PDB file of C-alpha atoms in Angstrom:
ATOM      1  CA  MET A1273     156.923 132.825  42.860  1.00 43.00           C
ATOM      2  CA  TYR A1274     155.295 134.726  45.627  1.00 35.00           C
ATOM      3  CA  LYS A1275     152.500 133.590  47.934  1.00 36.00           C
ATOM      4  CA  LYS A1276     151.374 134.371  51.428  1.00 38.00           C
ATOM      5  CA  LEU A1277     149.417 132.282  53.900  1.00 37.00           C
ATOM      6  CA  ASN A1278     147.973 134.276  56.775  1.00 38.00           C
ATOM      7  CA  LYS A1279     145.557 133.629  59.595  1.00 32.00           C
ATOM      8  CA  LYS A1280     142.564 134.962  57.679  1.00 31.00           C
ATOM      9  CA  ARG A1281     143.581 133.496  54.295  1.00 32.00           C
ATOM     10  CA  ILE A1282     142.370 136.646  52.567  1.00 30.00           C
ATOM     11  CA  ALA A1283     143.702 137.845  49.206  1.00 33.00           C
ATOM     12  CA  GLN A1284     145.916 134.816  48.667  1.00 35.00           C
ATOM     13  CA  VAL A1285     145.611 135.244  44.926  1.00 34.00           C
ATOM     14  CA  VAL A1286     147.659 138.453  45.097  1.00 39.00           C
ATOM     15  CA  GLY A1287     150.509 136.387  46.485  1.00 42.00           C
ATOM     16  CA  LEU A1288     150.323 133.997  43.566  1.00 40.00           C
ATOM     17  CA  THR A1289     151.202 136.689  41.080  1.00 42.00           C
ATOM     18  CA  LEU A1290     153.379 139.280  42.730  1.00 41.00           C
ATOM     19  CA  SER A1291     156.420 137.545  43.708  1.00 40.00           C
ATOM     20  CA  THR A1292     158.196 133.569  46.300  1.00 39.00           C
ATOM     21  CA  ALA A1293     157.047 131.734  49.575  1.00 38.00           C
ATOM     22  CA  LEU A1294     156.047 133.968  52.509  1.00 40.00           C
ATOM     23  CA  ILE A1295     154.279 132.271  55.399  1.00 39.00           C
ATOM     24  CA  ALA A1296     152.867 133.968  58.492  1.00 41.00           C
ATOM     25  CA  PRO A1297     152.360 131.998  61.706  1.00 41.00           C
ATOM     26  CA  LEU A1298     149.288 129.803  61.843  1.00 40.00           C
ATOM     27  CA  ALA A1299     147.273 129.100  64.954  1.00 47.00           C
ATOM     28  CA  GLN A1300     147.965 125.344  65.017  1.00 61.00           C
ATOM     29  CA  ALA A1301     149.784 122.602  63.163  1.00 77.00           C
ATOM     30  CA  GLU A1302     147.951 121.856  59.946  1.00 92.00           C
ATOM     31  CA  PHE A1303     148.100 120.969  56.289  1.00 95.00           C
ATOM     32  CA  SER A1304     146.802 123.564  53.857  1.00 95.00           C
ATOM     33  CA  GLY A1305     146.948 124.294  50.186  1.00 96.00           C
ATOM     34  CA  GLU A1306     145.637 126.333  47.303  1.00 97.00           C
ATOM     35  CA  ILE A1307     145.030 126.130  43.578  1.00 97.00           C
ATOM     36  CA  GLY A1308     144.831 129.130  41.301  1.00 97.00           C
ATOM     37  CA  VAL A1309     144.996 130.576  37.816  1.00 98.00           C
ATOM     38  CA  THR A1310     146.439 133.829  36.503  1.00 98.00           C
ATOM     39  CA  ASN A1311     146.637 135.402  33.071  1.00 98.00           C
ATOM     40  CA  ASP A1312     150.445 135.785  33.411  1.00 97.00           C
ATOM     41  CA  TYR A1313     152.961 134.398  35.901  1.00 97.00           C
ATOM     42  CA  ARG A1314     155.150 137.377  36.763  1.00 97.00           C
ATOM     43  CA  PHE A1315     158.191 136.886  39.002  1.00 97.00           C
ATOM     44  CA  ARG A1316     159.592 140.217  40.183  1.00 97.00           C
ATOM     45  CA  GLY A1317     158.037 141.940  37.209  1.00 97.00           C
ATOM     46  CA  VAL A1318     159.195 139.421  34.598  1.00 96.00           C
ATOM     47  CA  SER A1319     156.879 136.913  32.905  1.00 96.00           C
ATOM     48  CA  GLN A1320     157.744 133.239  33.342  1.00 94.00           C
ATOM     49  CA  THR A1321     155.041 132.138  30.894  1.00 95.00           C
ATOM     50  CA  ALA A1322     155.751 134.415  27.900  1.00 92.00           C
ATOM     51  CA  GLY A1323     152.677 136.455  28.793  1.00 94.00           C
ATOM     52  CA  ASP A1324     150.359 133.428  28.827  1.00 94.00           C
ATOM     53  CA  PHE A1325     148.090 131.854  31.453  1.00 96.00           C
ATOM     54  CA  ALA A1326     149.449 129.846  34.362  1.00 97.00           C
ATOM     55  CA  VAL A1327     147.937 127.246  36.674  1.00 98.00           C
ATOM     56  CA  GLN A1328     149.567 127.263  40.091  1.00 98.00           C
ATOM     57  CA  GLY A1329     149.181 125.364  43.329  1.00 97.00           C
ATOM     58  CA  SER A1330     150.772 124.644  46.676  1.00 97.00           C
ATOM     59  CA  VAL A1331     150.683 122.285  49.630  1.00 97.00           C
ATOM     60  CA  ASP A1332     151.957 123.466  53.018  1.00 97.00           C
ATOM     61  CA  TYR A1333     152.465 122.081  56.505  1.00 97.00           C
ATOM     62  CA  SER A1334     152.817 124.438  59.467  1.00 95.00           C
ATOM     63  CA  MET A1335     153.702 123.181  62.951  1.00 96.00           C
ATOM     64  CA  GLU A1336     152.718 124.665  66.293  1.00 92.00           C
ATOM     65  CA  ASN A1337     156.360 125.432  67.090  1.00 94.00           C
ATOM     66  CA  GLY A1338     156.617 127.780  64.099  1.00 95.00           C
ATOM     67  CA  ILE A1339     158.385 125.462  61.656  1.00 97.00           C
ATOM     68  CA  PHE A1340     156.780 125.234  58.220  1.00 97.00           C
ATOM     69  CA  LEU A1341     157.514 123.563  54.909  1.00 97.00           C
ATOM     70  CA  GLY A1342     155.819 123.260  51.562  1.00 97.00           C
ATOM     71  CA  VAL A1343     155.973 122.972  47.822  1.00 98.00           C
ATOM     72  CA  TRP A1344     154.665 125.329  45.119  1.00 97.00           C
ATOM     73  CA  ALA A1345     154.354 124.639  41.376  1.00 97.00           C
ATOM     74  CA  SER A1346     153.436 126.445  38.170  1.00 97.00           C
ATOM     75  CA  ASN A1347     153.690 125.930  34.452  1.00 95.00           C
ATOM     76  CA  VAL A1348     156.371 128.106  32.805  1.00 93.00           C
ATOM     77  CA  ASP A1349     157.704 128.905  29.333  1.00 90.00           C
ATOM     78  CA  ASP A1350     161.430 129.269  29.879  1.00 75.00           C
ATOM     79  CA  ALA A1351     163.526 129.142  26.712  1.00 68.00           C
ATOM     80  CA  SER A1352     166.782 129.470  28.664  1.00 67.00           C
ATOM     81  CA  TYR A1353     166.302 126.125  30.419  1.00 65.00           C
ATOM     82  CA  ASP A1354     163.788 124.594  28.014  1.00 75.00           C
ATOM     83  CA  ALA A1355     161.486 124.301  31.029  1.00 82.00           C
ATOM     84  CA  ASP A1356     157.740 123.657  31.160  1.00 90.00           C
ATOM     85  CA  VAL A1357     157.246 123.388  34.936  1.00 93.00           C
ATOM     86  CA  GLU A1358     158.688 125.151  37.961  1.00 94.00           C
ATOM     87  CA  VAL A1359     158.573 123.464  41.378  1.00 95.00           C
ATOM     88  CA  ASP A1360     159.754 125.403  44.429  1.00 97.00           C
ATOM     89  CA  ILE A1361     160.449 123.667  47.735  1.00 97.00           C
ATOM     90  CA  TYR A1362     160.654 125.796  50.869  1.00 98.00           C
ATOM     91  CA  ALA A1363     161.024 125.522  54.632  1.00 98.00           C
ATOM     92  CA  GLY A1364     161.478 127.927  57.476  1.00 97.00           C
ATOM     93  CA  TYR A1365     160.457 129.280  60.827  1.00 97.00           C
ATOM     94  CA  ALA A1366     157.754 131.830  61.709  1.00 97.00           C
ATOM     95  CA  GLY A1367     157.079 133.615  64.972  1.00 96.00           C
ATOM     96  CA  ALA A1368     155.774 136.746  66.651  1.00 96.00           C
ATOM     97  CA  PHE A1369     156.963 139.269  69.213  1.00 96.00           C
ATOM     98  CA  GLY A1370     155.834 142.433  70.965  1.00 94.00           C
ATOM     99  CA  ALA A1371     153.514 143.037  73.898  1.00 92.00           C
ATOM    100  CA  ASP A1372     150.527 141.711  71.959  1.00 92.00           C
ATOM    101  CA  GLU A1373     152.582 139.765  69.408  1.00 93.00           C
ATOM    102  CA  GLU A1374     151.649 142.463  66.901  1.00 94.00           C
ATOM    103  CA  TRP A1375     154.930 141.919  65.044  1.00 97.00           C
ATOM    104  CA  GLU A1376     155.339 138.733  63.013  1.00 97.00           C
ATOM    105  CA  TYR A1377     158.338 137.392  61.120  1.00 97.00           C
ATOM    106  CA  ASP A1378     159.518 134.462  59.053  1.00 97.00           C
ATOM    107  CA  VAL A1379     162.882 133.108  57.913  1.00 98.00           C
ATOM    108  CA  THR A1380     162.663 130.967  54.770  1.00 98.00           C
ATOM    109  CA  LEU A1381     164.853 128.917  52.458  1.00 98.00           C
ATOM    110  CA  THR A1382     163.443 128.376  48.947  1.00 97.00           C
ATOM    111  CA  TYR A1383     164.861 125.931  46.401  1.00 97.00           C
ATOM    112  CA  TYR A1384     163.876 126.674  42.786  1.00 95.00           C
ATOM    113  CA  THR A1385     163.755 123.679  40.455  1.00 93.00           C
ATOM    114  CA  TYR A1386     162.632 122.863  36.898  1.00 90.00           C
ATOM    115  CA  PRO A1387     161.970 119.087  36.875  1.00 87.00           C
ATOM    116  CA  GLY A1388     163.033 117.149  33.810  1.00 75.00           C
ATOM    117  CA  GLN A1389     164.926 120.086  32.354  1.00 71.00           C
ATOM    118  CA  ASP A1390     168.387 121.623  32.626  1.00 61.00           C
ATOM    119  CA  GLU A1391     169.814 120.726  36.050  1.00 64.00           C
ATOM    120  CA  SER A1392     171.911 123.904  36.045  1.00 66.00           C
ATOM    121  CA  SER A1393     168.808 126.051  36.578  1.00 79.00           C
ATOM    122  CA  LYS A1394     168.343 125.020  40.215  1.00 90.00           C
ATOM    123  CA  TYR A1395     169.341 127.407  42.988  1.00 95.00           C
ATOM    124  CA  LEU A1396     168.702 128.221  46.658  1.00 97.00           C
ATOM    125  CA  GLU A1397     167.499 131.551  48.057  1.00 98.00           C
ATOM    126  CA  ALA A1398     167.094 132.781  51.646  1.00 98.00           C
ATOM    127  CA  SER A1399     164.645 135.389  52.906  1.00 98.00           C
ATOM    128  CA  VAL A1400     163.639 137.233  56.064  1.00 98.00           C
ATOM    129  CA  GLY A1401     160.150 138.726  56.300  1.00 97.00           C
ATOM    130  CA  LEU A1402     158.624 141.137  58.819  1.00 98.00           C
ATOM    131  CA  TYR A1403     154.893 141.821  59.226  1.00 97.00           C
ATOM    132  CA  TYR A1404     153.208 144.636  61.125  1.00 97.00           C
ATOM    133  CA  GLY A1405     149.581 145.583  60.661  1.00 95.00           C
ATOM    134  CA  ASP A1406     148.926 145.990  56.949  1.00 96.00           C
ATOM    135  CA  PHE A1407     152.646 146.166  56.051  1.00 97.00           C
ATOM    136  CA  HIS A1408     155.058 143.434  55.007  1.00 98.00           C
ATOM    137  CA  LEU A1409     158.791 143.961  54.427  1.00 98.00           C
ATOM    138  CA  ALA A1410     161.077 141.218  53.111  1.00 98.00           C
ATOM    139  CA  GLN A1411     164.690 140.789  52.090  1.00 98.00           C
ATOM    140  CA  TRP A1412     165.812 137.978  49.740  1.00 98.00           C
ATOM    141  CA  TYR A1413     169.356 136.867  48.938  1.00 98.00           C
ATOM    142  CA  THR A1414     171.096 134.179  46.906  1.00 98.00           C
ATOM    143  CA  ASN A1415     174.804 133.786  46.234  1.00 97.00           C
ATOM    144  CA  ASP A1416     174.196 131.565  43.200  1.00 95.00           C
ATOM    145  CA  TYR A1417     171.349 133.083  41.200  1.00 94.00           C
ATOM    146  CA  ALA A1418     170.202 130.717  38.415  1.00 88.00           C
ATOM    147  CA  ASN A1419     173.217 128.562  39.307  1.00 88.00           C
ATOM    148  CA  ALA A1420     175.338 131.165  37.505  1.00 90.00           C
ATOM    149  CA  ASP A1421     177.666 131.893  40.450  1.00 93.00           C
ATOM    150  CA  VAL A1422     176.378 135.461  40.827  1.00 96.00           C
ATOM    151  CA  SER A1423     174.656 137.010  43.845  1.00 98.00           C
ATOM    152  CA  LEU A1424     171.234 138.660  43.773  1.00 98.00           C
ATOM    153  CA  ASN A1425     169.401 140.769  46.344  1.00 98.00           C
ATOM    154  CA  TYR A1426     165.687 141.533  46.298  1.00 98.00           C
ATOM    155  CA  THR A1427     164.013 143.925  48.745  1.00 98.00           C
ATOM    156  CA  GLU A1428     160.245 144.321  48.767  1.00 98.00           C
ATOM    157  CA  LEU A1429     157.556 146.246  50.630  1.00 98.00           C
ATOM    158  CA  ASN A1430     153.878 145.255  50.460  1.00 98.00           C
ATOM    159  CA  TYR A1431     150.821 147.039  51.820  1.00 98.00           C
ATOM    160  CA  SER A1432     147.196 145.921  51.915  1.00 97.00           C
ATOM    161  CA  TYR A1433     144.380 148.142  53.173  1.00 96.00           C
ATOM    162  CA  GLU A1434     140.819 146.890  53.649  1.00 96.00           C
ATOM    163  CA  ILE A1435     138.510 149.522  52.165  1.00 96.00           C
ATOM    164  CA  PHE A1436     135.314 147.491  52.612  1.00 93.00           C
ATOM    165  CA  GLU A1437     134.599 144.123  54.171  1.00 92.00           C
ATOM    166  CA  ASN A1438     136.660 141.559  52.192  1.00 92.00           C
ATOM    167  CA  TRP A1439     137.776 144.254  49.726  1.00 96.00           C
ATOM    168  CA  SER A1440     141.368 145.520  49.843  1.00 97.00           C
ATOM    169  CA  ILE A1441     143.686 147.840  47.974  1.00 98.00           C
ATOM    170  CA  ASP A1442     147.066 146.154  47.552  1.00 98.00           C
ATOM    171  CA  ALA A1443     150.366 147.833  46.736  1.00 98.00           C
ATOM    172  CA  HIS A1444     153.812 146.343  46.131  1.00 98.00           C
ATOM    173  CA  VAL A1445     157.270 147.633  45.298  1.00 98.00           C
ATOM    174  CA  GLY A1446     160.386 145.501  44.920  1.00 98.00           C
ATOM    175  CA  TYR A1447     163.980 146.165  43.943  1.00 98.00           C
ATOM    176  CA  SER A1448     166.362 143.649  42.308  1.00 98.00           C
ATOM    177  CA  TYR A1449     170.033 144.527  42.641  1.00 98.00           C
ATOM    178  CA  GLY A1450     173.483 142.956  42.527  1.00 98.00           C
ATOM    179  CA  ASP A1451     175.412 140.895  40.011  1.00 97.00           C
ATOM    180  CA  GLY A1452     172.341 138.739  39.310  1.00 96.00           C
ATOM    181  CA  ALA A1453     170.338 141.749  38.106  1.00 97.00           C
ATOM    182  CA  ASP A1454     173.239 142.767  35.894  1.00 96.00           C
ATOM    183  CA  TYR A1455     173.514 139.160  34.650  1.00 93.00           C
ATOM    184  CA  ASP A1456     169.885 139.204  33.469  1.00 93.00           C
ATOM    185  CA  TRP A1457     169.301 142.824  32.448  1.00 96.00           C
ATOM    186  CA  GLY A1458     172.534 144.768  32.695  1.00 96.00           C
ATOM    187  CA  GLU A1459     171.014 146.989  35.391  1.00 98.00           C
ATOM    188  CA  ASP A1460     169.330 147.022  38.780  1.00 98.00           C
ATOM    189  CA  TYR A1461     165.582 147.621  38.548  1.00 98.00           C
ATOM    190  CA  ALA A1462     162.351 148.053  40.478  1.00 98.00           C
ATOM    191  CA  ASP A1463     159.023 146.328  39.960  1.00 98.00           C
ATOM    192  CA  TYR A1464     155.769 147.675  41.357  1.00 98.00           C
ATOM    193  CA  SER A1465     152.042 147.006  41.320  1.00 98.00           C
ATOM    194  CA  ILE A1466     148.739 148.403  42.548  1.00 98.00           C
ATOM    195  CA  GLY A1467     145.458 146.535  42.599  1.00 98.00           C
ATOM    196  CA  VAL A1468     142.332 145.397  44.393  1.00 98.00           C
ATOM    197  CA  SER A1469     141.435 142.014  45.851  1.00 98.00           C
ATOM    198  CA  THR A1470     138.444 140.323  47.411  1.00 97.00           C
ATOM    199  CA  GLU A1471     137.091 136.926  48.388  1.00 96.00           C
ATOM    200  CA  LEU A1472     133.752 135.693  47.074  1.00 94.00           C
ATOM    201  CA  GLY A1473     132.336 132.309  47.960  1.00 92.00           C
ATOM    202  CA  GLY A1474     135.708 131.074  49.146  1.00 93.00           C
ATOM    203  CA  VAL A1475     137.456 132.158  45.932  1.00 97.00           C
ATOM    204  CA  ALA A1476     140.093 134.904  46.183  1.00 97.00           C
ATOM    205  CA  LEU A1477     140.079 137.319  43.256  1.00 98.00           C
ATOM    206  CA  SER A1478     142.470 140.096  42.314  1.00 98.00           C
ATOM    207  CA  LEU A1479     143.061 142.634  39.581  1.00 98.00           C
ATOM    208  CA  ALA A1480     146.287 144.633  39.479  1.00 98.00           C
ATOM    209  CA  TRP A1481     148.548 146.751  37.293  1.00 98.00           C
ATOM    210  CA  LEU A1482     152.215 145.690  37.339  1.00 98.00           C
ATOM    211  CA  ASP A1483     155.235 147.362  35.737  1.00 98.00           C
ATOM    212  CA  THR A1484     158.999 147.885  36.072  1.00 98.00           C
ATOM    213  CA  ASN A1485     161.404 150.785  35.627  1.00 98.00           C
ATOM    214  CA  LEU A1486     163.735 148.876  33.300  1.00 98.00           C
ATOM    215  CA  SER A1487     165.330 151.084  30.653  1.00 97.00           C
ATOM    216  CA  SER A1488     163.707 151.083  27.226  1.00 95.00           C
ATOM    217  CA  ASP A1489     166.547 148.995  25.754  1.00 95.00           C
ATOM    218  CA  ASN A1490     165.623 146.173  28.155  1.00 96.00           C
ATOM    219  CA  ILE A1491     161.849 146.227  27.760  1.00 96.00           C
ATOM    220  CA  ILE A1492     160.344 143.085  26.206  1.00 95.00           C
ATOM    221  CA  ASP A1493     156.745 143.640  25.123  1.00 92.00           C
ATOM    222  CA  SER A1494     156.046 140.732  22.787  1.00 85.00           C
ATOM    223  CA  SER A1495     154.714 137.273  23.646  1.00 79.00           C
ATOM    224  CA  GLU A1496     158.050 135.646  24.342  1.00 79.00           C
ATOM    225  CA  PRO A1497     159.956 134.530  27.447  1.00 83.00           C
ATOM    226  CA  TRP A1498     161.024 137.274  29.861  1.00 90.00           C
ATOM    227  CA  ARG A1499     158.261 139.675  28.865  1.00 94.00           C
ATOM    228  CA  ASN A1500     158.525 142.607  31.308  1.00 96.00           C
ATOM    229  CA  ASP A1501     156.330 145.412  30.009  1.00 96.00           C
ATOM    230  CA  GLY A1502     153.471 146.849  32.042  1.00 97.00           C
ATOM    231  CA  THR A1503     150.474 144.570  32.253  1.00 97.00           C
ATOM    232  CA  VAL A1504     147.136 143.926  33.933  1.00 98.00           C
ATOM    233  CA  LEU A1505     147.161 140.807  36.096  1.00 98.00           C
ATOM    234  CA  ALA A1506     143.883 139.007  36.815  1.00 98.00           C
ATOM    235  CA  SER A1507     143.916 136.020  39.147  1.00 98.00           C
ATOM    236  CA  ALA A1508     141.703 133.640  41.076  1.00 98.00           C
ATOM    237  CA  SER A1509     142.531 131.026  43.702  1.00 97.00           C
ATOM    238  CA  TYR A1510     140.883 128.652  46.141  1.00 97.00           C
ATOM    239  CA  ALA A1511     142.421 127.741  49.500  1.00 95.00           C
ATOM    240  CA  PHE A1512     141.776 124.438  51.278  1.00 93.00           C
TER     241      PHE A1512
END
């Protein structure tokens, strides 16, 4: 799961499909949320819905002192845990620094759960994110990926450039590495995407191409769990 709340709330739908909770500082304490749909829920390049549609939503609370917390949910199709729903709970701290506070950062803990299903699937992950201009860099780490007692690192870089008013080109590259990547795929791998996003009538829309560099032996291209072939992602969301 990946989503991003920022001061302008632009292109939130891209966050719904590219990757887990990233929150930039908000101007004042407030509740917020969003609801969205996507043709495939991809987490770090891998489908969590066997290539099918997903409905996703979140509720967040951000305080003036920089502390935030929230919950995010999506339907899934996970044969490993016999799961139908994923619910992620997260909390952290966000702030800014620099002469004009042009640098922003967040430190987040995310707890992945699959209610009503295999309890062993739950695990905790920590992340540190840094924002500057149109760039966002983040590092994720867990020492107990999928509750399998293996560590996993994920490093990602995101870039969004506004080409016209409310129209942006969005690029992402991420790299999964460590014992957790070997546990799932037998190799470290990168996922990447390029797309466009806009906001029309309060609805964020995006269209992107996403793929990985997994070796051919590890490519899954049929409609089954863990599909990871290249795909077009189309998404829409509404923030409130």
